[in-house]
XYZ file of C-alpha atoms in Angstrom:
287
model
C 29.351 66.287 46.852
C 30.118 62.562 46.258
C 29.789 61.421 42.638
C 29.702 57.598 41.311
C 31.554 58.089 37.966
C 31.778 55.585 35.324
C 32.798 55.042 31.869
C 30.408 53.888 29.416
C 29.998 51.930 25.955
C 32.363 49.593 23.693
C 35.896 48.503 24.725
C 38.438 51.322 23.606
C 35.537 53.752 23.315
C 33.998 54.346 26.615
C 32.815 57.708 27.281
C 32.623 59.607 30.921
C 29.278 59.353 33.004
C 27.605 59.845 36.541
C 25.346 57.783 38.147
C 22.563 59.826 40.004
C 20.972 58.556 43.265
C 18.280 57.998 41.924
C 19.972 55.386 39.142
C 19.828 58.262 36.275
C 22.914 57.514 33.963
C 24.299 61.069 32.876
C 26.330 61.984 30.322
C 29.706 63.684 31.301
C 31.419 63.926 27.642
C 30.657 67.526 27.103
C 32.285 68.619 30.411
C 35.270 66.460 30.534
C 37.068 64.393 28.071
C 37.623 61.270 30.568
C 37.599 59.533 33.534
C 41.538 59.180 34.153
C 44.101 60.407 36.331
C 44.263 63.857 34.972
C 40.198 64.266 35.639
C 41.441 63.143 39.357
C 44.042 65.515 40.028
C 42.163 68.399 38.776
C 39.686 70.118 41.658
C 38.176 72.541 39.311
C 36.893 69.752 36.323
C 35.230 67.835 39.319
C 33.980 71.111 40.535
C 32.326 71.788 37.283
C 31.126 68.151 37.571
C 29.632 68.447 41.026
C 27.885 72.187 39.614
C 26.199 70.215 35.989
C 24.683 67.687 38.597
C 22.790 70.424 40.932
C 21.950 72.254 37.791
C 20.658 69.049 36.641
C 22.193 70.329 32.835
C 23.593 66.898 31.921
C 21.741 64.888 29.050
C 20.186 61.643 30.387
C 21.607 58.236 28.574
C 19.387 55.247 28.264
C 21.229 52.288 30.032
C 19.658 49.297 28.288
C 22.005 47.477 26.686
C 24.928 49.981 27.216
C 28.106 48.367 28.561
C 29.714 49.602 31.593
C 33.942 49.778 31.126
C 37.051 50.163 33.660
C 35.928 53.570 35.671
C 39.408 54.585 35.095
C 41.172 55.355 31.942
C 44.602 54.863 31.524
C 45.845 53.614 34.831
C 49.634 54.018 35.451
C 50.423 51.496 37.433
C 48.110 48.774 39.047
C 49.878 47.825 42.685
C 48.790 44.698 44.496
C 48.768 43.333 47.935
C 49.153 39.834 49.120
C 47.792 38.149 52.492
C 46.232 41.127 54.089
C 43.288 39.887 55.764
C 43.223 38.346 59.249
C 40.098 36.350 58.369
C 42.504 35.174 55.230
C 45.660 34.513 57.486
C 43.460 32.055 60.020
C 41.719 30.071 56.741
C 45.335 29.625 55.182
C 47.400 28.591 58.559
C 50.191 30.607 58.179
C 51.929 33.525 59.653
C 50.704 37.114 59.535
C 53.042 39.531 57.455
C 55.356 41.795 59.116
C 55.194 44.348 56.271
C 52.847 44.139 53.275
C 53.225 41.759 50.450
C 53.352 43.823 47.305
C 53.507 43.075 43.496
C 52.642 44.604 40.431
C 49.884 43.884 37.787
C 49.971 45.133 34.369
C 46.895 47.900 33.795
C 46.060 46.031 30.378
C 44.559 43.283 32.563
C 42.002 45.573 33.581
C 38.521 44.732 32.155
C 34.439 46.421 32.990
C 33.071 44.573 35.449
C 30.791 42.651 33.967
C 33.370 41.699 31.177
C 34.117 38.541 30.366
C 36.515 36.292 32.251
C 39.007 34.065 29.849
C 40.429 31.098 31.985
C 44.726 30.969 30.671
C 45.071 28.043 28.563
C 46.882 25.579 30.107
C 45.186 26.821 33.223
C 44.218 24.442 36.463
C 43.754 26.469 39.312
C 42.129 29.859 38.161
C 40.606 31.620 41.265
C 39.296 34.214 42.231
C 40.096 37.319 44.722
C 36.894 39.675 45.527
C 39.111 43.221 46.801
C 38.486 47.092 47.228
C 40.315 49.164 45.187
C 42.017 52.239 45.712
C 42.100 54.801 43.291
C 44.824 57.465 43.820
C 43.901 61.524 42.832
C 47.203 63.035 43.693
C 51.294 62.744 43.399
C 52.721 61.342 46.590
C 56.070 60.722 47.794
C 57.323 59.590 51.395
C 54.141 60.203 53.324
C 54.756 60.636 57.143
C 51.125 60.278 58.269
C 47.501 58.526 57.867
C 46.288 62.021 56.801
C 48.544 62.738 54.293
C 47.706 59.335 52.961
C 43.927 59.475 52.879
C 43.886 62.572 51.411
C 45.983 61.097 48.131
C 42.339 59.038 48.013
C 40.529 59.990 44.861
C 38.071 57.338 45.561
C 37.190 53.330 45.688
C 36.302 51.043 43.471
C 35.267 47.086 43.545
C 37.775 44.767 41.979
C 38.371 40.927 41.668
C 42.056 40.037 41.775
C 41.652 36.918 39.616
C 44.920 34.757 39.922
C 46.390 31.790 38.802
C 47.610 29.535 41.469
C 49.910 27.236 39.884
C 51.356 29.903 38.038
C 52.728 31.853 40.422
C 53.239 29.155 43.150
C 53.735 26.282 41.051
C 56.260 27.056 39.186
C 59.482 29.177 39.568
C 59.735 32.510 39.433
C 57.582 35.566 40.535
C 54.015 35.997 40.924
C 53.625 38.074 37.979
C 52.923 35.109 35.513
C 49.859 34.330 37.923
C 48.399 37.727 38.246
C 48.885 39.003 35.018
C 46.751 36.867 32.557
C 44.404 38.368 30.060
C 41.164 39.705 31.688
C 42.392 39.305 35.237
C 41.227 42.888 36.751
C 37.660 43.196 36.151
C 37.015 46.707 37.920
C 33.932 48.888 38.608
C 31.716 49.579 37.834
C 31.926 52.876 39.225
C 34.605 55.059 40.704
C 32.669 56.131 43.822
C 34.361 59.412 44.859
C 36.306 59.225 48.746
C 34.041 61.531 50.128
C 31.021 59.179 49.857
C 33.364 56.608 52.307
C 33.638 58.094 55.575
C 35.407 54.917 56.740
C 37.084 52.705 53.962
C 37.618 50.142 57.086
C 34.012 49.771 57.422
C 32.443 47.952 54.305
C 31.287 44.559 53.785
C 32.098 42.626 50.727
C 31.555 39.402 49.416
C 31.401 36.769 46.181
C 29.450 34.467 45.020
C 30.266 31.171 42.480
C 27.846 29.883 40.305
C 25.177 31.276 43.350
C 27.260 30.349 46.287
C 28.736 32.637 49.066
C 32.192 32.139 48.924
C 33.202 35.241 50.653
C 31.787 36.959 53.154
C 33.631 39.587 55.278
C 34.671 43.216 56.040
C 37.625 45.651 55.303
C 37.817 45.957 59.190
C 39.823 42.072 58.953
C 42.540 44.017 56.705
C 45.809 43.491 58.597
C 46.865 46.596 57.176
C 44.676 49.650 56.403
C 44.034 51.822 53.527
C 46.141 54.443 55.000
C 49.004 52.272 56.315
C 49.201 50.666 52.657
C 49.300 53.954 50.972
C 52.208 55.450 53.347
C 53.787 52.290 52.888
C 54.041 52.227 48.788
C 54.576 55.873 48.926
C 58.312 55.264 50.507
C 59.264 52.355 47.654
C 57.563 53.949 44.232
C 55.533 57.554 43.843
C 52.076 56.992 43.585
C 50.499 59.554 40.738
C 46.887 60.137 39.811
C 45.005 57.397 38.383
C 47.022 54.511 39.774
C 45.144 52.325 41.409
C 46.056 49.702 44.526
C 44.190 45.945 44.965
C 44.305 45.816 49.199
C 44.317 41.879 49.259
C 41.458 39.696 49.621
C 39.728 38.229 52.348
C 38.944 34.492 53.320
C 37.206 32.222 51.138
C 39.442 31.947 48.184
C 39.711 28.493 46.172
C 43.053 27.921 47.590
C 42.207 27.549 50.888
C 39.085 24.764 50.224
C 39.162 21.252 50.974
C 40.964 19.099 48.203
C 38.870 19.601 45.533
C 39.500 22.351 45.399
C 36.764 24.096 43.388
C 38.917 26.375 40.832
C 37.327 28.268 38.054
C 36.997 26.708 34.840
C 34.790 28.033 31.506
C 30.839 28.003 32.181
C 31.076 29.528 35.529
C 29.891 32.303 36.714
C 31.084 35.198 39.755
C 29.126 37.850 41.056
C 30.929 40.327 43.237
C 29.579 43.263 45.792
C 31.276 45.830 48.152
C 28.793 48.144 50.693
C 27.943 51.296 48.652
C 30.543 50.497 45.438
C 28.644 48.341 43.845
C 28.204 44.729 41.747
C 30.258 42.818 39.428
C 28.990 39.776 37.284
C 31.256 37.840 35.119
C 31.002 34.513 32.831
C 34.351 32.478 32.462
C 35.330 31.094 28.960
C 38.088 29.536 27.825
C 40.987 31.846 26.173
């Protein structure tokens, strides 16, 4: 049965939930401690997830005013990849990728995902980076096929890879001091489980700024697929439970405007959607 799991309440002490169909927020704190990697990789905990739902057992929770957190706990590793849309690729001019662009962003920049945004100080070209997410449920080494790959899929999330242009590409060095500021991985809000996406390579997605479409597209324009990316990282690092994996962004990124460019700055406001994960909305301050 697919579930939309979420984690609930203030920063630091979230608690475990499920979203019903029918929008019913249910408490999951009695059955499992968590939402995390260890929930993932364990068949039986969902199982007894998946059997409180159809005995509809689990104690309601009243929504209003309740804040909705990261729908992962304690994410290992968060694994990012660059220039993988075609639509992205056209829009920028420049040359398709032979192999995917990877980098790493620190799990502490993960945020809920209607959290606030802080723009860096010193900041000038904040932007933003509507992506799905990947959320792994199972230790994988050296994968040899799309199968194997997919079925490492715990489930999807919506994230927004929020970067800082001129610190990774205006200045020397790596892209980590761009991709790594405070607040830059809002996530959620729910952990929608795989087997509610029969085809991750099938979903529209798209952001809005201060009401405008900015992006508008489809994970069919990713140059490389969920699977591909997964086989791919699985031959440079392991990938364990909980670990999650930003597949790149599609066209209609700040960057790639007319000069000027419009970059974030405090005041502004993003709203974010993927097909059947979801809605982000965030205000940007200043840090």
């Amino acid at each position: 049965m697919a579930m939309r799991l979420l984690r609930v309440g203030p920063a630091g002490g979230e608690r475990p939930a499920l979203l019903e169909e029918d929008g019913t927020l249910r408490d999951l704190s009695a059955l499992v401690p968590d939402v995390d990697g260890a929930l993932l990789a364990d068949p039986a905990a969902l199982d007894r997830i998946r059997a409180a739902v159809g005995a509809r057992v689990l104690p309601a929770l009243d929504p209003s005013g309740l804040r909705i957190g990261p729908p992962v706990a304690r994410i290992g590793k968060m694994v990012g990849i660059g220039v993988n849309y075609h639509d992205l690729v056209a829009e920028m001019r420049v040359g398709v990728p032979t192999e995917p662009v990877v980098f790493l962003k620190a799990p502490d920049t993960v945020v809920g995902p209607d959290d606030t945004v802080l723009v860096p100080r010193g900041s000038v070209r904040t932007d933003w980076e509507i992506e799905l997410a990947v959320v792994i449920g199972r230790t994988v080494r050296y994968l040899d096929s799309d199968e194997e790959a997919m079925a490492a899929v715990a489930g999807y999330a919506v994230a927004n890879d929020l970067s800082e242009r001129d610190f990774h590409h205006g200045r020397a060095g790596q892209w980590g001091k761009g991709k790594n500021c405070e607040t830059f991985n809002p996530l959620g809000p729910w952990l929608v489980t795989a087997d509610a996406i029969p085809d991750p390579q099938d979903l529209r997605m798209r952001l809005w700024v201060n009401g405008r479409l900015a992006q508008d597209s489809g994970t069919d324009r990713m140059i490389f697929p969920v699977a591909r990316l997964i086989r791919y990282l699985s031959h440079y690092m392991p990938l364990h439970p909980g670990d999650v994996i930003n597949t790149g962004t599609p066209a209609g990124v700040a960057l790639a405007q007319p000069e000027p460019k419009p970059y974030l700055r405090a005041g502004d406001v993003l709203e974010l959607e993927i097909e059947g994960l979801g809605r982000q909305r965030q205000e940007l301050k200043d840090a």
